[in-house]
Short mmCIF file of C-alpha atoms in Angstrom, two decimals:
data_model
loop_
_atom_site.label_atom_id
_atom_site.label_comp_id
_atom_site.label_asym_id
_atom_site.label_seq_id
_atom_site.Cartn_x
_atom_site.Cartn_y
_atom_site.Cartn_z
CA MET C 1 0.00 0.00 0.00
CA GLN C 2 1.39 3.38 -0.93
CA LYS C 3 1.71 5.98 1.73
CA THR C 4 0.19 9.38 1.03
CA LEU C 5 1.34 12.57 2.67
CA ARG C 6 0.17 16.13 2.17
CA PRO C 7 3.19 18.33 1.37
CA TYR C 8 3.08 21.96 2.32
CA PHE C 9 5.02 25.13 2.95
CA LEU C 10 6.16 25.19 6.58
CA GLY C 11 5.81 28.95 6.90
CA LEU C 12 8.08 31.14 8.93
CA LEU C 13 6.39 30.18 12.16
CA GLY C 14 6.03 26.50 11.31
CA LEU C 15 9.27 25.53 13.03
CA ALA C 16 9.11 28.14 15.78
CA LEU C 17 9.81 26.87 19.26
CA VAL C 18 7.61 27.55 22.26
CA ALA C 19 9.55 29.41 24.89
CA PRO C 20 9.00 28.35 28.50
CA GLY C 21 7.02 30.73 30.65
CA CYS C 22 8.58 33.02 33.22
CA THR C 23 8.68 31.94 36.83
CA SER C 24 9.13 34.00 39.95
CA SER C 25 11.57 33.20 42.71
CA SER C 26 9.47 34.99 45.28
CA LYS C 27 7.15 33.05 47.56
CA PRO C 28 3.56 32.90 46.22
CA SER C 29 1.02 34.81 48.20
CA THR C 30 -1.46 32.85 50.29
CA PRO C 31 -4.64 32.20 48.28
CA PRO C 32 -7.92 33.53 49.66
CA ALA C 33 -10.06 31.15 51.65
CA SER C 34 -12.51 29.13 49.61
CA SER C 35 -16.20 29.72 50.17
CA GLY C 36 -16.83 25.99 49.76
CA SER C 37 -15.99 23.10 52.01
CA GLN C 38 -12.63 22.39 50.27
CA SER C 39 -9.73 22.99 52.64
CA THR C 40 -6.61 24.78 51.39
CA THR C 41 -4.49 22.12 53.11
CA ASP C 42 -5.15 19.86 50.10
CA ASP C 43 -3.73 22.39 47.67
CA SER C 44 -0.54 21.54 45.77
CA LYS C 45 1.89 23.19 43.37
CA ASP C 46 1.44 22.84 39.62
CA PRO C 47 4.71 21.20 38.48
CA ILE C 48 4.87 23.24 35.27
CA THR C 49 3.64 26.72 36.17
CA GLY C 50 4.51 26.65 39.86
CA ALA C 51 1.06 28.03 40.62
CA THR C 52 -0.96 26.91 43.62
CA VAL C 53 -3.54 24.39 42.44
CA ALA C 54 -6.52 23.41 44.55
CA ALA C 55 -7.59 19.80 44.92
CA ASN C 56 -10.46 20.43 42.48
CA GLY C 57 -7.98 21.48 39.79
CA SER C 58 -8.57 25.24 39.91
CA THR C 59 -5.93 27.88 40.47
CA PRO C 60 -6.82 30.46 43.13
CA ALA C 61 -6.41 34.05 41.96
CA SER C 62 -3.61 36.09 43.47
CA SER C 63 -3.83 39.87 43.62
CA SER C 64 -0.06 40.14 44.06
CA ASP C 65 0.75 38.01 40.99
CA PRO C 66 -0.57 39.69 37.81
CA LEU C 67 0.66 36.74 35.70
CA SER C 68 -1.55 34.25 37.55
CA VAL C 69 -4.28 32.78 35.32
CA GLU C 70 -7.01 30.57 36.63
CA LEU C 71 -6.87 27.06 35.15
CA MET C 72 -9.92 25.77 33.28
CA THR C 73 -11.82 23.07 35.14
CA GLU C 74 -14.32 22.13 32.41
CA VAL C 75 -15.12 22.53 28.71
CA ASP C 76 -18.76 22.78 27.68
CA GLY C 77 -19.78 21.19 30.96
CA ILE C 78 -17.30 18.32 30.69
CA LYS C 79 -14.88 18.21 33.61
CA ILE C 80 -11.19 18.25 32.73
CA PRO C 81 -9.42 15.35 34.48
CA ARG C 82 -6.18 16.26 36.22
CA ILE C 83 -3.50 14.06 37.71
CA LYS C 84 -1.98 14.99 41.02
CA THR C 85 1.75 15.12 40.69
CA SER C 86 4.74 16.92 42.10
CA ALA C 87 7.84 18.61 40.75
CA LYS C 88 9.86 15.54 41.78
CA THR C 89 8.10 13.39 39.18
CA MET C 90 8.29 15.89 36.34
CA GLN C 91 10.21 14.49 33.36
CA LEU C 92 12.64 16.92 31.69
CA ALA C 93 14.61 14.64 29.36
CA GLY C 94 14.09 11.65 27.09
CA ALA C 95 10.93 10.56 25.29
CA LEU C 96 7.65 11.70 26.83
CA PRO C 97 5.46 8.89 28.20
CA ALA C 98 2.45 8.16 25.99
CA ASP C 99 -1.18 8.27 27.12
CA VAL C 100 -0.46 9.16 30.74
CA GLY C 101 -3.84 9.44 32.46
CA ASN C 102 -5.77 8.38 29.33
CA GLU C 103 -8.29 5.92 30.75
CA HIS C 104 -9.62 5.21 27.23
CA SER C 105 -6.30 3.91 25.93
CA ARG C 106 -6.35 0.19 25.17
CA ASN C 107 -2.64 0.13 24.47
CA LYS C 108 0.02 -1.18 26.75
CA PRO C 109 1.75 1.34 29.03
CA GLY C 110 4.12 3.49 26.98
CA GLU C 111 2.37 2.84 23.64
CA LYS C 112 0.46 5.50 21.76
CA ALA C 113 -3.30 5.17 21.44
CA THR C 114 -4.72 5.27 17.91
CA GLY C 115 -8.08 6.19 16.40
CA ASP C 116 -10.80 8.59 17.48
CA ALA C 117 -10.89 12.27 16.48
CA VAL C 118 -10.16 15.71 17.86
CA ILE C 119 -11.81 19.02 17.03
CA ILE C 120 -9.66 22.15 17.24
CA ARG C 121 -11.32 25.55 17.31
CA PHE C 122 -9.54 28.79 16.39
CA ASN C 123 -10.67 32.26 17.34
CA SER C 124 -10.35 33.59 13.78
CA GLU C 125 -10.44 32.35 10.20
CA PRO C 126 -7.81 33.09 7.50
CA LYS C 127 -9.02 34.30 4.10
CA VAL C 128 -7.15 31.51 2.31
CA LEU C 129 -4.76 28.70 3.21
CA ASN C 130 -2.14 29.69 0.63
CA PRO C 131 1.03 29.94 2.76
CA ILE C 132 2.68 32.45 0.40
CA THR C 133 -0.07 35.07 0.14
CA GLU C 134 -1.56 34.40 3.60
CA THR C 135 0.97 34.46 6.45
CA SER C 136 -1.25 34.97 9.46
CA ALA C 137 -0.59 32.99 12.61
CA VAL C 138 -3.89 31.11 12.30
CA GLN C 139 -3.10 29.97 8.73
CA THR C 140 0.25 28.71 9.99
CA TYR C 141 -1.38 26.83 12.87
CA ILE C 142 -3.94 25.20 10.57
CA GLY C 143 -1.24 24.28 8.07
CA GLN C 144 0.65 22.39 10.73
CA TYR C 145 -2.39 20.17 11.34
CA ILE C 146 -3.50 19.43 7.78
CA MET C 147 -0.30 19.39 5.71
CA GLU C 148 3.15 17.82 5.72
CA ALA C 149 6.65 19.27 5.27
CA LEU C 150 9.96 18.23 3.76
CA VAL C 151 11.25 17.65 7.29
CA ARG C 152 9.82 17.98 10.76
CA GLN C 153 11.35 19.25 13.95
CA ASN C 154 11.12 16.97 16.95
CA PRO C 155 9.45 19.03 19.73
CA GLU C 156 11.40 17.15 22.41
CA THR C 157 14.92 17.09 20.94
CA PHE C 158 14.53 20.05 18.50
CA GLU C 159 16.34 17.91 15.90
CA PHE C 160 15.21 17.93 12.26
CA GLU C 161 13.87 14.52 11.20
CA PRO C 162 13.00 13.06 7.76
CA LEU C 163 9.46 13.28 6.45
CA ILE C 164 8.98 13.94 2.72
CA ALA C 165 12.75 14.27 2.43
CA THR C 166 14.39 10.99 3.43
CA LYS C 167 17.78 12.62 3.94
CA TRP C 168 19.80 15.70 3.04
CA ASP C 169 23.45 16.58 2.44
CA ARG C 170 24.68 19.96 3.64
CA GLU C 171 27.95 21.13 2.12
CA ASP C 172 30.15 24.22 2.36
CA SER C 173 31.01 26.69 -0.39
CA ILE C 174 34.76 27.26 -0.86
CA LYS C 175 36.16 29.92 -3.16
CA LEU C 176 39.60 29.07 -4.52
CA SER C 177 42.56 31.37 -4.97
CA PRO C 178 42.28 33.33 -8.26
CA ASN C 179 45.62 31.80 -9.30
CA THR C 180 44.53 28.17 -8.94
CA THR C 181 45.91 26.07 -11.80
CA GLY C 182 43.18 25.24 -14.27
CA LYS C 183 40.72 27.52 -12.46
CA LYS C 184 42.30 30.91 -12.84
CA ARG C 185 39.90 33.82 -12.42
CA ARG C 186 40.26 37.53 -13.11
CA ILE C 187 38.08 40.65 -12.99
CA LYS C 188 38.26 44.16 -14.42
CA ARG C 189 36.30 47.36 -14.70
CA ASP C 190 34.40 47.87 -17.93
CA SER C 191 35.65 51.46 -17.94
CA GLY C 192 39.21 50.26 -18.62
CA GLY C 193 42.26 48.54 -17.23
CA GLU C 194 43.60 44.99 -17.32
CA PRO C 195 41.99 41.93 -15.71
CA VAL C 196 43.37 41.43 -12.18
CA ALA C 197 42.93 39.04 -9.25
CA THR C 198 41.59 41.75 -6.90
CA LEU C 199 40.23 45.26 -7.30
CA GLU C 200 40.15 48.21 -4.92
CA ILE C 201 37.09 50.42 -5.30
CA ASP C 202 35.71 53.55 -3.63
CA TYR C 203 31.94 53.59 -3.51
CA VAL C 204 29.85 56.69 -2.79
CA ALA C 205 26.19 56.19 -1.91
CA PRO C 206 23.58 58.92 -2.62
CA PRO C 207 22.78 61.31 0.26
CA LYS C 208 20.13 59.97 2.59
CA GLY C 209 16.68 61.33 1.86
CA ASP C 210 17.47 62.22 -1.75
CA GLU C 211 15.04 59.94 -3.56
CA LYS C 212 15.86 61.42 -6.97
CA ALA C 213 19.58 60.67 -6.73
CA VAL C 214 20.83 57.90 -9.03
CA PRO C 215 22.92 55.30 -7.12
CA MET C 216 26.51 54.85 -8.24
CA LYS C 217 27.08 51.74 -10.36
CA ILE C 218 30.42 50.04 -11.02
CA ASP C 219 30.30 47.68 -14.03
CA LEU C 220 32.69 44.73 -14.00
CA THR C 221 33.50 41.65 -16.11
CA THR C 222 34.85 38.28 -14.94
CA PHE C 223 37.37 36.21 -16.92
CA GLY C 224 38.51 32.58 -17.02
CA ASP C 225 41.74 30.68 -17.72
CA ASP C 226 41.80 31.56 -21.42
CA GLY C 227 41.55 35.29 -20.76
CA LYS C 228 38.04 35.46 -22.20
CA PRO C 229 34.91 36.62 -20.34
CA LEU C 230 33.49 33.80 -18.19
CA GLY C 231 30.03 33.73 -16.66
CA ASN C 232 28.67 32.52 -13.32
CA VAL C 233 31.86 33.44 -11.47
CA TRP C 234 31.84 34.28 -7.76
CA VAL C 235 32.64 37.91 -6.88
CA GLY C 236 33.14 38.92 -3.24
CA VAL C 237 32.95 42.54 -2.12
CA PHE C 238 34.58 43.11 1.27
CA ALA C 239 34.79 46.36 3.26
CA LYS C 240 38.40 47.33 3.99
CA GLU C 241 37.31 48.63 7.38
CA ARG C 242 34.15 48.46 9.44
CA ILE C 243 31.33 50.22 7.56
CA VAL C 244 27.90 50.72 9.10
CA GLY C 245 25.36 48.80 7.06
CA ALA C 246 27.87 46.56 5.30
CA PRO C 247 27.92 42.84 6.27
CA ARG C 248 31.02 41.67 8.13
CA ASN C 249 31.45 38.65 5.87
CA GLY C 250 31.07 40.70 2.68
CA TYR C 251 28.67 40.72 -0.25
CA HIS C 252 28.56 37.47 -2.25
CA LEU C 253 27.62 37.93 -5.90
CA TRP C 254 27.90 35.99 -9.17
CA SER C 255 28.41 37.35 -12.67
CA ASP C 256 25.75 36.58 -15.28
CA ALA C 257 26.13 34.15 -18.18
CA ALA C 258 28.14 36.72 -20.13
CA GLY C 259 30.47 37.47 -17.22
CA LYS C 260 28.87 40.85 -16.44
CA ILE C 261 28.19 42.13 -12.95
CA ALA C 262 27.35 45.55 -11.47
CA ILE C 263 28.07 46.73 -7.93
CA SER C 264 25.49 49.20 -6.67
CA GLY C 265 23.43 50.09 -3.63
CA ILE C 266 26.11 49.51 -0.97
CA PRO C 267 27.15 51.96 1.79
CA THR C 268 29.82 54.56 1.17
CA GLY C 269 33.34 53.27 1.78
CA LYS C 270 36.43 51.52 0.45
CA TYR C 271 36.08 47.90 -0.67
CA THR C 272 38.22 45.05 -1.94
CA VAL C 273 36.68 43.04 -4.77
CA LYS C 274 37.81 39.41 -4.98
CA VAL C 275 37.13 36.74 -7.58
CA GLY C 276 37.62 32.98 -7.59
CA ALA C 277 36.38 29.60 -8.79
CA GLU C 278 33.88 27.91 -6.49
CA ILE C 279 33.74 24.31 -5.26
CA TYR C 280 31.61 22.77 -2.54
CA GLY C 281 31.70 19.85 -0.14
CA LYS C 282 31.94 19.11 3.56
CA SER C 283 35.03 20.98 4.73
CA LYS C 284 37.21 20.67 7.80
CA LEU C 285 39.38 23.59 8.86
CA ALA C 286 42.77 22.80 10.42
CA GLU C 287 44.68 24.98 12.87
CA ASP C 288 47.18 26.00 10.17
CA GLY C 289 44.37 27.37 7.98
CA SER C 290 44.31 24.46 5.54
CA LEU C 291 41.07 22.81 4.44
CA THR C 292 40.05 19.24 3.71
CA VAL C 293 37.03 19.10 1.37
CA THR C 294 34.94 15.94 0.90
CA PRO C 295 31.96 15.78 -1.52
CA LEU C 296 28.93 14.06 0.02
CA ASN C 297 27.14 12.77 -3.08
CA GLU C 298 27.54 11.87 -6.74
CA ASP C 299 25.81 15.07 -7.88
CA ASN C 300 28.72 17.18 -6.66
CA PRO C 301 31.09 17.96 -9.60
CA LEU C 302 34.02 17.59 -7.21
CA THR C 303 33.20 13.87 -6.88
CA ALA C 304 34.09 13.19 -10.52
CA GLU C 305 37.26 15.28 -10.29
CA LEU C 306 38.49 13.36 -7.27
CA LYS C 307 37.63 9.98 -8.81
CA ALA C 308 39.65 10.88 -11.91
CA ALA C 309 42.59 11.70 -9.64
CA ASN C 310 41.95 8.54 -7.55
CA LYS C 311 41.32 10.62 -4.42
CA ALA C 312 38.55 10.66 -1.82
CA GLU C 313 39.07 14.24 -0.61
CA LEU C 314 40.70 17.49 -1.64
CA LYS C 315 43.37 19.12 0.51
CA LEU C 316 43.84 22.89 0.27
CA SER C 317 46.56 24.92 1.94
CA LYS C 318 45.68 28.26 3.54
CA ASP C 319 46.89 29.99 0.35
CA ASP C 320 44.72 27.84 -1.93
CA TRP C 321 41.39 29.34 -0.83
CA ILE C 322 40.08 32.83 -0.03
CA ASP C 323 36.56 32.34 1.35
CA ARG C 324 34.40 29.66 2.99
CA GLN C 325 30.66 29.78 3.68
CA GLU C 326 29.41 26.84 5.75
CA GLU C 327 26.36 24.72 4.83
CA THR C 328 25.19 26.86 1.92
CA TYR C 329 24.62 23.89 -0.43
CA THR C 330 21.80 21.47 0.45
CA THR C 331 20.94 18.38 -1.59
CA LEU C 332 17.49 17.01 -0.72
CA HIS C 333 16.58 13.36 -1.33
CA LEU C 334 12.78 12.98 -1.54
CA ARG C 335 10.53 9.96 -1.07
CA ASP C 336 9.01 8.55 -4.25
CA ASP C 337 5.65 7.55 -2.72
CA VAL C 338 4.35 10.98 -1.70
CA LYS C 339 1.29 12.30 -3.53
CA TRP C 340 -0.81 15.43 -3.58
CA SER C 341 -4.47 15.17 -2.59
CA ASP C 342 -5.43 14.64 -6.27
CA GLY C 343 -3.04 11.70 -6.61
CA ALA C 344 -0.30 13.54 -8.52
CA PRO C 345 3.21 12.64 -7.31
CA PHE C 346 5.20 15.19 -5.33
CA THR C 347 8.56 15.72 -7.08
CA THR C 348 11.43 18.19 -7.14
CA LYS C 349 9.61 20.07 -9.91
CA ASP C 350 7.17 21.14 -7.22
CA LEU C 351 10.10 22.64 -5.31
CA GLU C 352 11.24 24.51 -8.42
CA PHE C 353 7.70 25.81 -8.88
CA ALA C 354 7.48 27.00 -5.26
CA PHE C 355 10.85 28.75 -5.64
CA ALA C 356 9.65 30.46 -8.84
CA VAL C 357 6.37 31.59 -7.24
CA ILE C 358 8.10 33.09 -4.22
CA ASN C 359 10.48 35.03 -6.48
CA ASN C 360 7.68 36.23 -8.77
CA THR C 361 7.21 39.90 -7.91
CA THR C 362 3.65 39.84 -9.32
CA VAL C 363 2.67 37.43 -6.54
CA ASP C 364 1.54 39.15 -3.35
CA GLY C 365 4.08 37.40 -1.14
CA ASP C 366 6.46 40.15 -0.01
CA SER C 367 6.32 39.07 3.62
CA ILE C 368 7.71 35.64 2.63
CA ARG C 369 9.90 36.71 -0.29
CA ILE C 370 12.28 38.72 1.87
CA TYR C 371 13.25 35.59 3.81
CA TYR C 372 14.20 33.79 0.58
CA SER C 373 16.22 36.61 -0.99
CA ASP C 374 19.45 34.74 -0.22
CA VAL C 375 18.30 31.45 -1.77
CA ILE C 376 19.95 31.80 -5.17
CA GLU C 377 19.39 28.33 -6.63
CA CYS C 378 16.79 25.58 -6.64
CA THR C 379 17.61 22.91 -9.20
CA ALA C 380 15.80 19.61 -9.80
CA ILE C 381 18.64 17.14 -10.45
CA THR C 382 16.27 14.18 -10.73
CA PRO C 383 12.53 13.87 -9.95
CA TYR C 384 13.44 13.03 -6.36
CA ARG C 385 16.72 14.84 -5.81
CA ALA C 386 17.18 18.62 -5.73
CA ARG C 387 19.99 21.03 -4.92
CA MET C 388 19.38 24.34 -3.16
CA ARG C 389 21.97 27.01 -2.56
CA TYR C 390 22.22 29.94 -0.14
CA ARG C 391 24.17 33.06 -0.95
CA GLN C 392 26.04 32.92 2.35
CA GLN C 393 25.94 30.97 5.58
CA TYR C 394 22.94 31.63 7.79
CA PHE C 395 21.90 29.76 10.93
CA LYS C 396 18.27 29.43 9.79
CA SER C 397 19.02 28.53 6.18
CA PHE C 398 17.94 24.89 6.49
CA GLU C 399 14.72 25.88 8.24
CA PHE C 400 13.70 28.09 5.30
CA ILE C 401 14.82 25.52 2.72
CA ALA C 402 12.71 22.89 4.49
CA GLY C 403 9.72 25.25 4.12
CA LEU C 404 9.72 25.08 0.32
CA GLY C 405 7.30 22.17 0.31
CA ALA C 406 4.58 24.29 -1.29
#
């Protein structure tokens, strides 16, 4: 029997973590006396909130604690069962016990109960469930219940686990020295001069508030080993000193197919422009500044190069490379039994389509598009294998890549 999942776009809040509530170190105030026959001597402490909980499950109000919220005791007339416990028995690590206190569970202790249904009510309704044009919190919450993602985040360990994607390879981008044999790279201004390994430029931004001013533009061309213009070459623009508004790890750009690139819209200052061939793989940095690069799959061009040289890894001295961006290349391996609700298979072409839609400026998705501005490639290698590339390393890059299940 084929398994069917419902792929979806995680959304920016889809993988958000729930932060624990604040607790106070001060002694709780004494709750007011109950008007009923219940004695306060039977009250206990809630192991999670630390609030005083009466034997009937309610939380007495406290005038000195504005954060105190009375616990619900019933829903639509149905009493909420509560288990008396203490902070000593609270579990903080390992797998959570299943069906604790579930008297309807027919499973053995520790096993999850199956079947039945649950109704979840929200206090508002989104206009649509399209996760690109509708990014409200409620749409995100609903999406988490009715759709599936490329990966899921374990709420107990916070680790990413396979779902539609069975596995993924995350590799680093390494830019080689411009003088690397067989991969020589040069750059020059279109206004004149000879191709060189590095350029020094002075950039002057328009005065702030002058909307009519035309930003300065520096046109450049990249060249290959044969001295002819070469396209799709990495160009790094690095501030020579700390400049407000300029990223510390530089601007990472690529020339177009004809080798043309323009630098514009950066803060005023002095910059060094570098150029180099790019490879990628899992890299390990040694204390002397050298790198060991290992490709993780057959789709990596470096794999074929190393096989031809009868090598398993590439060793680079500190002078052989000029820049490294960690985990910017991600190769996703998808399941082949996942289908949409109409029975159509979910493939890497769906990822390419989602990437195209997000980057389509005629689509009303600006609130999402900004978060994907640094995703510069989404390529379907096979129907169930895709490569995605980030402009530069970013600690949430995989989270956003995993959200392209739309």
